[in-house]
Short mmCIF file of C-alpha atoms and ligand atoms in Angstrom, two decimals:
data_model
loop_
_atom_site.label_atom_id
_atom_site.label_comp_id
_atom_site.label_asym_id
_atom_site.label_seq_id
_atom_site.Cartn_x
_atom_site.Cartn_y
_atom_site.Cartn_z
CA UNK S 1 2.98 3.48 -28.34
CA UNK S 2 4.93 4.46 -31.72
CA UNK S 3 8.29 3.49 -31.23
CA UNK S 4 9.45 6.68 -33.31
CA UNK S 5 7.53 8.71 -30.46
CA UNK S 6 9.34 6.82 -27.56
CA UNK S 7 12.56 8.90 -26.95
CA UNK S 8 15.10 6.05 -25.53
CA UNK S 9 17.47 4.52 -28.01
CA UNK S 10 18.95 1.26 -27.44
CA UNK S 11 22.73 2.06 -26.91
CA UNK S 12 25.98 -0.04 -27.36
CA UNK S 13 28.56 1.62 -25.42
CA UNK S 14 27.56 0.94 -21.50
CA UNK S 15 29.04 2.48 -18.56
CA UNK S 16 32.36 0.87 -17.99
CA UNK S 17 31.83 0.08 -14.44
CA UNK S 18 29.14 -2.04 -14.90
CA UNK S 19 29.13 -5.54 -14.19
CA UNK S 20 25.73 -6.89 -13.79
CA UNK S 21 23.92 -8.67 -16.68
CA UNK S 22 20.11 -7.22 -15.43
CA UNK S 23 21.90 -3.52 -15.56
CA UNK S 24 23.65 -4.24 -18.43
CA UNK S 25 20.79 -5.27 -20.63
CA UNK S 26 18.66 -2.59 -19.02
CA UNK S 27 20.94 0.10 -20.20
CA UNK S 28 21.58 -0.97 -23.06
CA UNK S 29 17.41 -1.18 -23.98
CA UNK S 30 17.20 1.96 -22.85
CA UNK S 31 14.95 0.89 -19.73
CA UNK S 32 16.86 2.66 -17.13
CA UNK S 33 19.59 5.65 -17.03
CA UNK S 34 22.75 5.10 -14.31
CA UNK S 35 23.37 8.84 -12.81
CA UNK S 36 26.06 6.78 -10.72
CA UNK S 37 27.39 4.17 -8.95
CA UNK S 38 24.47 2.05 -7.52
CA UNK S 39 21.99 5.21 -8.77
CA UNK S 40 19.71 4.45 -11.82
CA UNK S 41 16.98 6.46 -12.96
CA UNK S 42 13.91 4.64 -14.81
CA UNK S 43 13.05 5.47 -18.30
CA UNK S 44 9.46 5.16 -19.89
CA UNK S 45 10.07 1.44 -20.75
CA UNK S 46 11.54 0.61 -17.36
CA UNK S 47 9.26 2.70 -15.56
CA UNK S 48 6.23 0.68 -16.74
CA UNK S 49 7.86 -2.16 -15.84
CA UNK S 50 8.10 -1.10 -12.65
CA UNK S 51 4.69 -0.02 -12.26
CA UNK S 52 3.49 -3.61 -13.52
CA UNK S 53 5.93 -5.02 -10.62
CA UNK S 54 4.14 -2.34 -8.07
CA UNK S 55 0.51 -2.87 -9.68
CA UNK S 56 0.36 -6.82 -8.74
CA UNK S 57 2.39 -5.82 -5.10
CA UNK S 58 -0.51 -3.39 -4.37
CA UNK S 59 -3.44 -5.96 -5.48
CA UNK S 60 -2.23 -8.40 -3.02
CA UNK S 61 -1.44 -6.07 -0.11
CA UNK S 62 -5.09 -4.94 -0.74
CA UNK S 63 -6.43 -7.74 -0.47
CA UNK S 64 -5.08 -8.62 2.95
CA UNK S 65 -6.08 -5.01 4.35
CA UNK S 66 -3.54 -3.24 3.59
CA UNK S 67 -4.37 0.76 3.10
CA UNK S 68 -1.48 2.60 1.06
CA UNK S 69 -0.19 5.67 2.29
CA UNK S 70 2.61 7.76 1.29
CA UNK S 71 5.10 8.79 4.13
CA UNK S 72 8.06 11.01 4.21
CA UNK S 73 12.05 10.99 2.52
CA UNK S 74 13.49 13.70 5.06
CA UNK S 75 13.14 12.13 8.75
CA UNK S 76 12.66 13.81 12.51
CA UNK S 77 16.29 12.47 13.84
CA UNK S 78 14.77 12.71 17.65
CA UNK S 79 12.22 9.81 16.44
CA UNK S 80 15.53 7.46 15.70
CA UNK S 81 17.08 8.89 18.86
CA UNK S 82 14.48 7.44 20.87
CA UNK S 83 14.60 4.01 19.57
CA UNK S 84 18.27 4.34 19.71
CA UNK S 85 18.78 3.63 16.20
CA UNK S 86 20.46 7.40 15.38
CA UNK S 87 23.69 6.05 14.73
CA UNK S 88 26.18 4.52 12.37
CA UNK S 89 26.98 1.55 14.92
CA UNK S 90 23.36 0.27 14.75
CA UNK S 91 22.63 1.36 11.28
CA UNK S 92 25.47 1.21 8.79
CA UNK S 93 23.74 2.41 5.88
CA UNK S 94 22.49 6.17 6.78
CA UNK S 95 22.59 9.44 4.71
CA UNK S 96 21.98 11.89 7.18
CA UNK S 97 21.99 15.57 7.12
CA UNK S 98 21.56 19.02 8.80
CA UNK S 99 18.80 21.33 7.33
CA UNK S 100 19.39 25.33 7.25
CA UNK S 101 18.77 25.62 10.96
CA UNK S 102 21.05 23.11 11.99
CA UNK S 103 18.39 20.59 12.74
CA UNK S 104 19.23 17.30 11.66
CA UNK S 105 17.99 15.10 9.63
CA UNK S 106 17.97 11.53 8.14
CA UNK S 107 16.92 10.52 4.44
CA UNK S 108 15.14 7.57 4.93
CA UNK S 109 16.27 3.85 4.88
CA UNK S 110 13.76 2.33 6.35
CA UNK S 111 9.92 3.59 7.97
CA UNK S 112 9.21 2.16 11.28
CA UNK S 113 10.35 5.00 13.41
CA UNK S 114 7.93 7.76 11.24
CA UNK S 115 5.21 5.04 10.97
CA UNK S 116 4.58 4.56 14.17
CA UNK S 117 4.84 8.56 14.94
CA UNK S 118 1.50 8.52 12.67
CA UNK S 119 0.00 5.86 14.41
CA UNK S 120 0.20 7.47 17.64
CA UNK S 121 -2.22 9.79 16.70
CA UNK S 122 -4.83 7.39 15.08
CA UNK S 123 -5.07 4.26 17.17
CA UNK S 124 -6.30 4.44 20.75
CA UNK S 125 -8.17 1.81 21.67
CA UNK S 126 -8.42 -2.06 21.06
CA UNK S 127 -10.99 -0.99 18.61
CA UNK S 128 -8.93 0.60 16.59
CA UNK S 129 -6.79 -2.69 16.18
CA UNK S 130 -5.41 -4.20 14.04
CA UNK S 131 -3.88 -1.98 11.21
CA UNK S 132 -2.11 -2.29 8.02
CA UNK S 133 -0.57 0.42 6.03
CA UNK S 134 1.56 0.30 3.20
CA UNK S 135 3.56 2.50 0.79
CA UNK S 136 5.93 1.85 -2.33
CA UNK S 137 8.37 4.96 -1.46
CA UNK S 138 11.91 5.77 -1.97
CA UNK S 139 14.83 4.23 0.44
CA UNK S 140 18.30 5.81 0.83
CA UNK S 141 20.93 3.57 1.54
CA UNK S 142 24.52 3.93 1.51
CA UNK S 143 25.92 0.63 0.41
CA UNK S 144 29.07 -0.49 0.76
CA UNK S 145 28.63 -2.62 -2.51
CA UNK S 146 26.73 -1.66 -5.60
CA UNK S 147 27.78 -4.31 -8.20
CA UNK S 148 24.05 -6.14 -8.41
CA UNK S 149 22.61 -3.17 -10.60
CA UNK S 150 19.12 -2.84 -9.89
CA UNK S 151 18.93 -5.23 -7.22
CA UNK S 152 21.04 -3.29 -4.69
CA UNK S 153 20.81 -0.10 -5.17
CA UNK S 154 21.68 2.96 -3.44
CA UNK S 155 18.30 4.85 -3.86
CA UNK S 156 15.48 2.17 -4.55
CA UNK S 157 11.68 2.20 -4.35
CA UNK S 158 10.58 -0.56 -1.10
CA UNK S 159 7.30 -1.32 -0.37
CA UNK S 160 6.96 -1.26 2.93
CA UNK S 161 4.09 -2.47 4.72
CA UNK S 162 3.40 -2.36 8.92
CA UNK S 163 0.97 -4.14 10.65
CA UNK S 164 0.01 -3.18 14.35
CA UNK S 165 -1.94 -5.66 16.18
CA UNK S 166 -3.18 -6.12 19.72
CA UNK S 167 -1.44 -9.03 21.07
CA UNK S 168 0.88 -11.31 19.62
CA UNK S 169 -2.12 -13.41 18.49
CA UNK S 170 -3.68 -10.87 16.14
CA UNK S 171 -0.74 -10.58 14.90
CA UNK S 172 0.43 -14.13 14.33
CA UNK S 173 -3.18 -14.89 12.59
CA UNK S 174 -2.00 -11.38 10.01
CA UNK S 175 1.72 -12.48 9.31
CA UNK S 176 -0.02 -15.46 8.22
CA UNK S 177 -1.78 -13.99 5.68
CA UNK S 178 0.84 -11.69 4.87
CA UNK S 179 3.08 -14.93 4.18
CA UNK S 180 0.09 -16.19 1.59
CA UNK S 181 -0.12 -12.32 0.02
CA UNK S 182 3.90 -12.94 -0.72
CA UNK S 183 3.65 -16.03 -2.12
CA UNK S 184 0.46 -14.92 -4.56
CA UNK S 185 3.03 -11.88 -5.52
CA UNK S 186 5.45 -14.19 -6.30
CA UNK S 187 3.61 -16.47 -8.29
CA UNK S 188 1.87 -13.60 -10.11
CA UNK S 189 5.57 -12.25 -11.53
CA UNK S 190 6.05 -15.77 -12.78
CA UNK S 191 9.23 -16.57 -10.29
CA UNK S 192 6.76 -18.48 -7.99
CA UNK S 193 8.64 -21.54 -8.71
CA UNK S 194 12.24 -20.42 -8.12
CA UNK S 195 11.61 -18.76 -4.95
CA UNK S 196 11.38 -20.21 -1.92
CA UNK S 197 9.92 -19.31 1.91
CA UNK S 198 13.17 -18.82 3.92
CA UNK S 199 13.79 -19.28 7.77
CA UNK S 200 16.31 -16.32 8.80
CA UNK S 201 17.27 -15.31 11.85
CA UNK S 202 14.29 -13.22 13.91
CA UNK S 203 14.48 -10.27 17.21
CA UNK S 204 13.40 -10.84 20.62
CA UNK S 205 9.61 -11.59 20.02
CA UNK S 206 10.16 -14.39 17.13
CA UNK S 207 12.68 -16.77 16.46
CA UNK S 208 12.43 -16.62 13.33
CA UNK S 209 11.83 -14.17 10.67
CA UNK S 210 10.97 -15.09 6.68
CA UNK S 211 12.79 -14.09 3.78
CA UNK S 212 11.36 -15.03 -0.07
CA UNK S 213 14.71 -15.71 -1.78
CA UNK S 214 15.09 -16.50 -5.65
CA UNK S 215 17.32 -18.79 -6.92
CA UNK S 216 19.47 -17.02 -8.92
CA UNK S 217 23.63 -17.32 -9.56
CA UNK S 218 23.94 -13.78 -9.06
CA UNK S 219 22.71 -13.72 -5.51
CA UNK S 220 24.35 -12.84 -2.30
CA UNK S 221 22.76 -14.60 -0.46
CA UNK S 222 23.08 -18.50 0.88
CA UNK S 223 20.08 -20.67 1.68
CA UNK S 224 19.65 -24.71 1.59
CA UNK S 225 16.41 -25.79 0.38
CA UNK S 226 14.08 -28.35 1.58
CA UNK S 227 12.77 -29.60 -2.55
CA UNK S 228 9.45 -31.48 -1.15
CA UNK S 229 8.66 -29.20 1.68
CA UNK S 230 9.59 -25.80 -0.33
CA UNK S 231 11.48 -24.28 2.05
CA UNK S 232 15.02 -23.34 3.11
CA UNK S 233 16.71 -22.06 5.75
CA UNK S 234 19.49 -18.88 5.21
CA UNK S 235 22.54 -19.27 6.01
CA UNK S 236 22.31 -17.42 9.90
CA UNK S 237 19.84 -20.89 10.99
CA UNK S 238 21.83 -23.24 9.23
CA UNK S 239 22.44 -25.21 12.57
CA UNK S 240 21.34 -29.04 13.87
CA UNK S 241 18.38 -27.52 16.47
CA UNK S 242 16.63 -25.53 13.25
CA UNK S 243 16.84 -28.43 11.52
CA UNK S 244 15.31 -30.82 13.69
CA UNK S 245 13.05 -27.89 14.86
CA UNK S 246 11.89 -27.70 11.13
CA UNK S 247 11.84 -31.50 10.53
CA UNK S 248 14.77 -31.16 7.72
CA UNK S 249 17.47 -33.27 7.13
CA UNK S 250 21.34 -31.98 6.19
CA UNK S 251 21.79 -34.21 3.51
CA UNK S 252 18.83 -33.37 1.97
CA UNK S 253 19.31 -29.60 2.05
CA UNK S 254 20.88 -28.25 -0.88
CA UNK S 255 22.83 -25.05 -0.89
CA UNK S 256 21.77 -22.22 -3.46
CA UNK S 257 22.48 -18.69 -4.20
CA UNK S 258 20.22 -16.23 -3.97
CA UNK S 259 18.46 -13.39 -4.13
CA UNK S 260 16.37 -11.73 -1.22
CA UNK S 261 13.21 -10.16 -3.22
CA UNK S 262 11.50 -9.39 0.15
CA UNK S 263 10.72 -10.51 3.72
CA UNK S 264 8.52 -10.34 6.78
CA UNK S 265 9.17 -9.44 10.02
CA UNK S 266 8.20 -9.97 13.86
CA UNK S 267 8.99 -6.42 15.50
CA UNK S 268 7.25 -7.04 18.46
CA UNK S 269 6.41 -3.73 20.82
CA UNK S 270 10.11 -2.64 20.48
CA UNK S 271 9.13 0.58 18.18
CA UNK S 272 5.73 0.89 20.71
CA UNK S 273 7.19 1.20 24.15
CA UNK S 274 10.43 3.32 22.61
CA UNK S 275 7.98 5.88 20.55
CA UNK S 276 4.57 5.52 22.99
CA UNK S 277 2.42 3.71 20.70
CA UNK S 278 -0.05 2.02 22.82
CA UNK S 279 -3.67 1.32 23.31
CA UNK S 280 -6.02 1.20 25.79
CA UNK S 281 -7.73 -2.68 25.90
CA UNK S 282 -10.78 -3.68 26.79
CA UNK S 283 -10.17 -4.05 30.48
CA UNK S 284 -8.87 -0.51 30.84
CA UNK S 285 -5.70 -1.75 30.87
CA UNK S 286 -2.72 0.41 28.49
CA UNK S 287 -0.40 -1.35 26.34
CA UNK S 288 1.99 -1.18 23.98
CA UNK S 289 0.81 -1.96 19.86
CA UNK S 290 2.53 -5.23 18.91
CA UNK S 291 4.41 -4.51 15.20
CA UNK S 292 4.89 -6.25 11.96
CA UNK S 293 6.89 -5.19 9.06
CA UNK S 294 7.19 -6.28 5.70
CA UNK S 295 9.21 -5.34 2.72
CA UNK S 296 9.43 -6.13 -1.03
CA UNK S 297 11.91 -4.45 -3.14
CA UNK S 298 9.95 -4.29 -6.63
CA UNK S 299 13.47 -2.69 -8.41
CA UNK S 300 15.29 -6.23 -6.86
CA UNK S 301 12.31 -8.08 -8.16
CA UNK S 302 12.30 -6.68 -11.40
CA UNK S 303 16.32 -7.11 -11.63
CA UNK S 304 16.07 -10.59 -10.52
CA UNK S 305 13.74 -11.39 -13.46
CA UNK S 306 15.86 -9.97 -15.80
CA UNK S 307 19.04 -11.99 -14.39
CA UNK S 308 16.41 -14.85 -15.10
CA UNK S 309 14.94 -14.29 -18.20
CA UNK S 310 17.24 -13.55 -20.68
CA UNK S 311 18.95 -15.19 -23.39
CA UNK S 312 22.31 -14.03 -25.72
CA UNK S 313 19.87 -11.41 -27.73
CA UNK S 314 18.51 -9.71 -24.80
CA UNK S 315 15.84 -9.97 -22.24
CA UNK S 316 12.69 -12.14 -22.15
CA UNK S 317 9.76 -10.78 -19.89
CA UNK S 318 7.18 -12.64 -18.91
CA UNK S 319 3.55 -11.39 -19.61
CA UNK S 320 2.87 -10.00 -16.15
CA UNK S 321 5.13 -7.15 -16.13
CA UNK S 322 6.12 -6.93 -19.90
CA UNK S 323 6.35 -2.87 -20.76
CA UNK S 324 4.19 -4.13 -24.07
CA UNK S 325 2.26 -7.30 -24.59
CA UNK S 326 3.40 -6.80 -28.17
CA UNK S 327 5.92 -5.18 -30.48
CA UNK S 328 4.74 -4.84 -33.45
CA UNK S 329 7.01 -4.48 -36.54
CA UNK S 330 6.76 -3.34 -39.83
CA UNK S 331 8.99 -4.27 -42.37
CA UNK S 332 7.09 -2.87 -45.62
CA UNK S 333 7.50 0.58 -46.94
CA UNK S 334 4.52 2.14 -46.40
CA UNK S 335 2.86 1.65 -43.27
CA UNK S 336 -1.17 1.00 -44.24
CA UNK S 337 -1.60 -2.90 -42.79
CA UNK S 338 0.90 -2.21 -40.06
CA UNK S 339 -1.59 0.99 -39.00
CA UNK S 340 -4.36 -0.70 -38.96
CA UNK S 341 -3.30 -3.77 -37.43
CA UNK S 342 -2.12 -0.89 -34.63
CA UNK S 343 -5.53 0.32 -34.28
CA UNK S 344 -7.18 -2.91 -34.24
CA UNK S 345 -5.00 -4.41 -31.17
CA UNK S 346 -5.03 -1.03 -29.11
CA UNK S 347 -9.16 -1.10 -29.78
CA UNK S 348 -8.67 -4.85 -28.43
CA UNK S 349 -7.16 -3.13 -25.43
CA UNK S 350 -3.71 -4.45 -25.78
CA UNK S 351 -0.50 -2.92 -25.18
CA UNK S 352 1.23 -2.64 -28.55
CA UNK S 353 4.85 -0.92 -28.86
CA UNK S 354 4.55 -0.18 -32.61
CA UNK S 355 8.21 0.09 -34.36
CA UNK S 356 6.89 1.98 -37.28
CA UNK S 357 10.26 3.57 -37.93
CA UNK S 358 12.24 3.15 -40.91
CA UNK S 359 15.45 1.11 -40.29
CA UNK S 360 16.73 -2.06 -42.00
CA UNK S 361 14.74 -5.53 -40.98
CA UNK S 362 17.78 -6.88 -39.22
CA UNK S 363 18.07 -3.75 -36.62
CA UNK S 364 14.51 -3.89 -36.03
CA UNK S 365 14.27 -7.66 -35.88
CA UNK S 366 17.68 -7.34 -33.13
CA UNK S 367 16.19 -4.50 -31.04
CA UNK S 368 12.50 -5.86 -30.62
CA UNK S 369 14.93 -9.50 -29.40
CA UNK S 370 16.56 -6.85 -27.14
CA UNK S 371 13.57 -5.06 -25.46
CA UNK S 372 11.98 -8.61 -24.54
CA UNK S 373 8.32 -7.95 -25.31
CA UNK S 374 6.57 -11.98 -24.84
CA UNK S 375 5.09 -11.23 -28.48
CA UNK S 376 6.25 -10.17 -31.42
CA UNK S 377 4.25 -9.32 -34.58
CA UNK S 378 6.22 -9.10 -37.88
CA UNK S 379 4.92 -7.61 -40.86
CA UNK S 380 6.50 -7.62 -43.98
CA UNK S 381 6.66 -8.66 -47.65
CA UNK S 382 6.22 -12.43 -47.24
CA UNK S 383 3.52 -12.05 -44.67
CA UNK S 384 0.59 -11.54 -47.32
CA UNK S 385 -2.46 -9.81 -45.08
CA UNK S 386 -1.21 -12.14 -42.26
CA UNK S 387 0.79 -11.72 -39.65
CA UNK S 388 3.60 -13.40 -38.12
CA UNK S 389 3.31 -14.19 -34.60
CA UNK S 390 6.59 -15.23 -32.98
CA UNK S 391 6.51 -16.08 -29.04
CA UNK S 392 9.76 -14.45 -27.49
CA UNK S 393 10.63 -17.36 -24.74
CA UNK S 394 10.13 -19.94 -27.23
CA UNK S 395 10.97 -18.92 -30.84
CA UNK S 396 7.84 -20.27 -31.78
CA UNK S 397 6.31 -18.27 -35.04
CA UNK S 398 2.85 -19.01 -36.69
CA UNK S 399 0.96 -16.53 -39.16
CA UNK S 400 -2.19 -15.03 -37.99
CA UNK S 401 -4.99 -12.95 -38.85
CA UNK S 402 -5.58 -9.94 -36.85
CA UNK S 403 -9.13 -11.43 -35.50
CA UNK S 404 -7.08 -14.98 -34.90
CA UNK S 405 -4.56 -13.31 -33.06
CA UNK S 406 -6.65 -11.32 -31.07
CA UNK S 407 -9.02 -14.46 -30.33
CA UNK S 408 -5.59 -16.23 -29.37
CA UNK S 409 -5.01 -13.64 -26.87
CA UNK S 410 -8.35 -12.80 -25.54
P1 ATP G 501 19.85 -7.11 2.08
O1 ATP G 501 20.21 -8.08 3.16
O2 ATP G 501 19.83 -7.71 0.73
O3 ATP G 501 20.62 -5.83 2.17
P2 ATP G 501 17.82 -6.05 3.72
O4 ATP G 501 17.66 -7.09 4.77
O5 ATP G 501 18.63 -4.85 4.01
O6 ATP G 501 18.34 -6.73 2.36
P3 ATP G 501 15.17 -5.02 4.04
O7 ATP G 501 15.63 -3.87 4.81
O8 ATP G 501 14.42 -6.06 4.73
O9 ATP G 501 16.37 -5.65 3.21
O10 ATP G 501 14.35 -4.49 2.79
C1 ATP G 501 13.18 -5.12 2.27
C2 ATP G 501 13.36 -5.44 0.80
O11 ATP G 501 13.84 -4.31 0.07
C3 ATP G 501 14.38 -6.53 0.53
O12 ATP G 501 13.80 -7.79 0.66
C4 ATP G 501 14.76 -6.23 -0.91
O13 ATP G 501 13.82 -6.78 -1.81
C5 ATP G 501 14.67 -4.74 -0.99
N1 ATP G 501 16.00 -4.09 -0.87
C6 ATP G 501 16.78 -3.98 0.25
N2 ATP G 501 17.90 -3.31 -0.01
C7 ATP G 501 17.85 -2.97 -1.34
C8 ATP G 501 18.70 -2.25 -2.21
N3 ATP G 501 19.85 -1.73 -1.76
N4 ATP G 501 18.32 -2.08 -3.49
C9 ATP G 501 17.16 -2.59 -3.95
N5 ATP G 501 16.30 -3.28 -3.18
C10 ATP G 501 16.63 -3.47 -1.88
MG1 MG G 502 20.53 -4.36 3.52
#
């Protein structure tokens, strides 16, 4: 992409509410747009981001079964009535609202409730069993606190996945390879190693359920980590039984903050006997569909990395999710090398953000340090037919030409 097609400017002055570093930088690249408190809008540059964040999500849900689907914002309030969940006591976080005719209605904050409505009418029998659907699909919530920028928002994208399994043991043998799908996520966005597999607190059919929390300052959450078994426990199991339970000691548990970037749950046949989702088995007999669910907030994700990966001149993505492999700069007047270095890198099938505008070599030089692509490719007077290669994370900087640097990258 030409940068003098891309319609975001980088910006100075920032909303003067806003607190968080990954917002902060995110505004001022021009990634996202805040409409208001805890409400941000993504722009082209953030919006591929986000895509890149949803792309590797889907892969892995894929590859454990998962079939994407797309369910609804506006939600049947007799569904939540039913499962007793149509209130502010049991759900703090609710926007709900009357249509025209007086019916009511909930945005969404969560799926189970209208899953499981569609499930009724597609499983049956045992051989129908299990299931896994997922969506990425947006969540209202009405936080009390918005002061983490992207990473608690009040309107966010979740993907949401639900498995429905026979019996507790189908669905203990699929959590298990939902756990592995998380941690391949994980590791794919490059926070693999600051993340760890969390004990938290579970419902009636689990004792536990598993959060993947990032280490991160800014978090709001609590965990203690296990270093050599690469776990932790939150804060709600932090007690001598789940300790000895999880062969852990307390003075080798250290205590972190962080960030919840997504979890997996046990729901048991709570939703199924409340809503009538059940199967016939085998022997005839009629039961209830045992539940999973499992979430992943790719806006927290890609806040977290930010709140990561950054340094004094802006941010520093990693290659996975980077809007642009490279941004390319040119420095000379007229724009004949630059072009066809352009050309030759998109025919590579790269992603290239081209700055082929005409501003002053420091501006540039600042705003490419500021939008965080890994690579950036300088070309200028003192490059000769080269050009200079400078690795974002690093500072490293070596001169290339065009066929080295796409051999380098291949
Ligand atoms: P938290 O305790 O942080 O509020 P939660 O337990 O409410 O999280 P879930 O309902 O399990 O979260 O949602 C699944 C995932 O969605 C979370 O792991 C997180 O990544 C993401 N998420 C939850 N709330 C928000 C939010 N307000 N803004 C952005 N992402 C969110
Ligand atoms: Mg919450």
């Amino acid at each position: 992409m030409k940068q003098s097609h891309l319609f975001t400017k980088v910006r100075k002055e920032l909303p003067a509410d806003e607190v968080s570093i990954n917002a902060q930088l995110l505004l001022r690249a021009g990634y996202i747009h805040k409409e208001m408190a805890g409400v941000y809008a993504y722009l082209p540059l953030g919006w591929r981001v986000m895509n890149k964040v949803m792309q590797v999500i889907r892969e892995e849900m894929n590859v454990v079964g998962g079939q994407e689907l797309f369910l609804t914002s506006l939600q049947d309030s007799k569904k939540w009535k039913d499962t007793g969940r149509w209130s502010d006591e049991v759900i703090d976080v609710w926007f709900r609202t009357t249509m025209a005719n007086g019916t009511e209605v909930g945005l969404a904050n969560t799926h189970e409730e209208a899953i499981a409505q569609v499930m009724i009418n597609h499983i049956h029998s045992y051989k129908d069993l299990p299931v896994v659907a997922y969506q990425f699909q947006t969540k209202f919530r009405n936080e009390l606190r918005a002061k983490s920028g992207i990473m608690r928002s009040r309107e966010f994208i979740m993907k949401d996945m639900y498995s429905f399994s026979r019996n507790k043991e189908e669905h203990d043998a699929f959590y298990e390879k939902a756990q592995q799908a998380y941690i391949n996520v994980f590791e794919r966005l490059g926070i693999g190693n600051v993340t760890y597999f969390t004990f938290a607190s579970g419902g009636s059919f689990s004792q536990f359920s598993h959060e993947f929390q990032t280490v991160s300052e800014v978090g709001e959450d609590t965990i203690y980590i296990d270093e050599e078994k690469g776990i932790a426990l939150n804060k709600e199991v932090y007690t001598d039984e789940v300790m000895e339970m999880l062969g852990v000691k307390k003075d080798t548990l250290v205590e972190k903050a962080a960030v919840e970037v997504g979890n997996i749950f046990t729901l048991g046949t709570k939703y199924a006997e409340a809503l009538n989702l059940s199967y016939t088995d085998e022997d005839g007999s009629v039961n209830p569909v045992f539940m999973g669910s499992y979430g992943i907030g790719p806006g927290r994700v890609m806040g977290a990395i930010v709140e990561l990966l950054h340094d004094d001149k802006g941010i520093v993505w990693p290659d996975a999710i980077a809007p642009f492999r490279f941004h390319l700069v040119n420095l000379n007047k007229d724009s004949v090398q630059a072009d066809s270095v352009y050309d030759s890198l998109q025919r590579a099938g790269f992603d290239v953000l081209y700055d082929d505008r005409s501003a002053s070599a420091g501006a540039k030089l600042a705003e490419a340090d500021l939008l965080g692509m890994p690579y950036r490719l300088v070309i200028g007077s003192r490059t000769g037919d080269k050009v200079e290669h400078t690795v974002r994370k690093t500072g490293k900087s070596d001169l290339y030409s065009v066929d080295e640097l796409i051999s380098q990258h291949a």
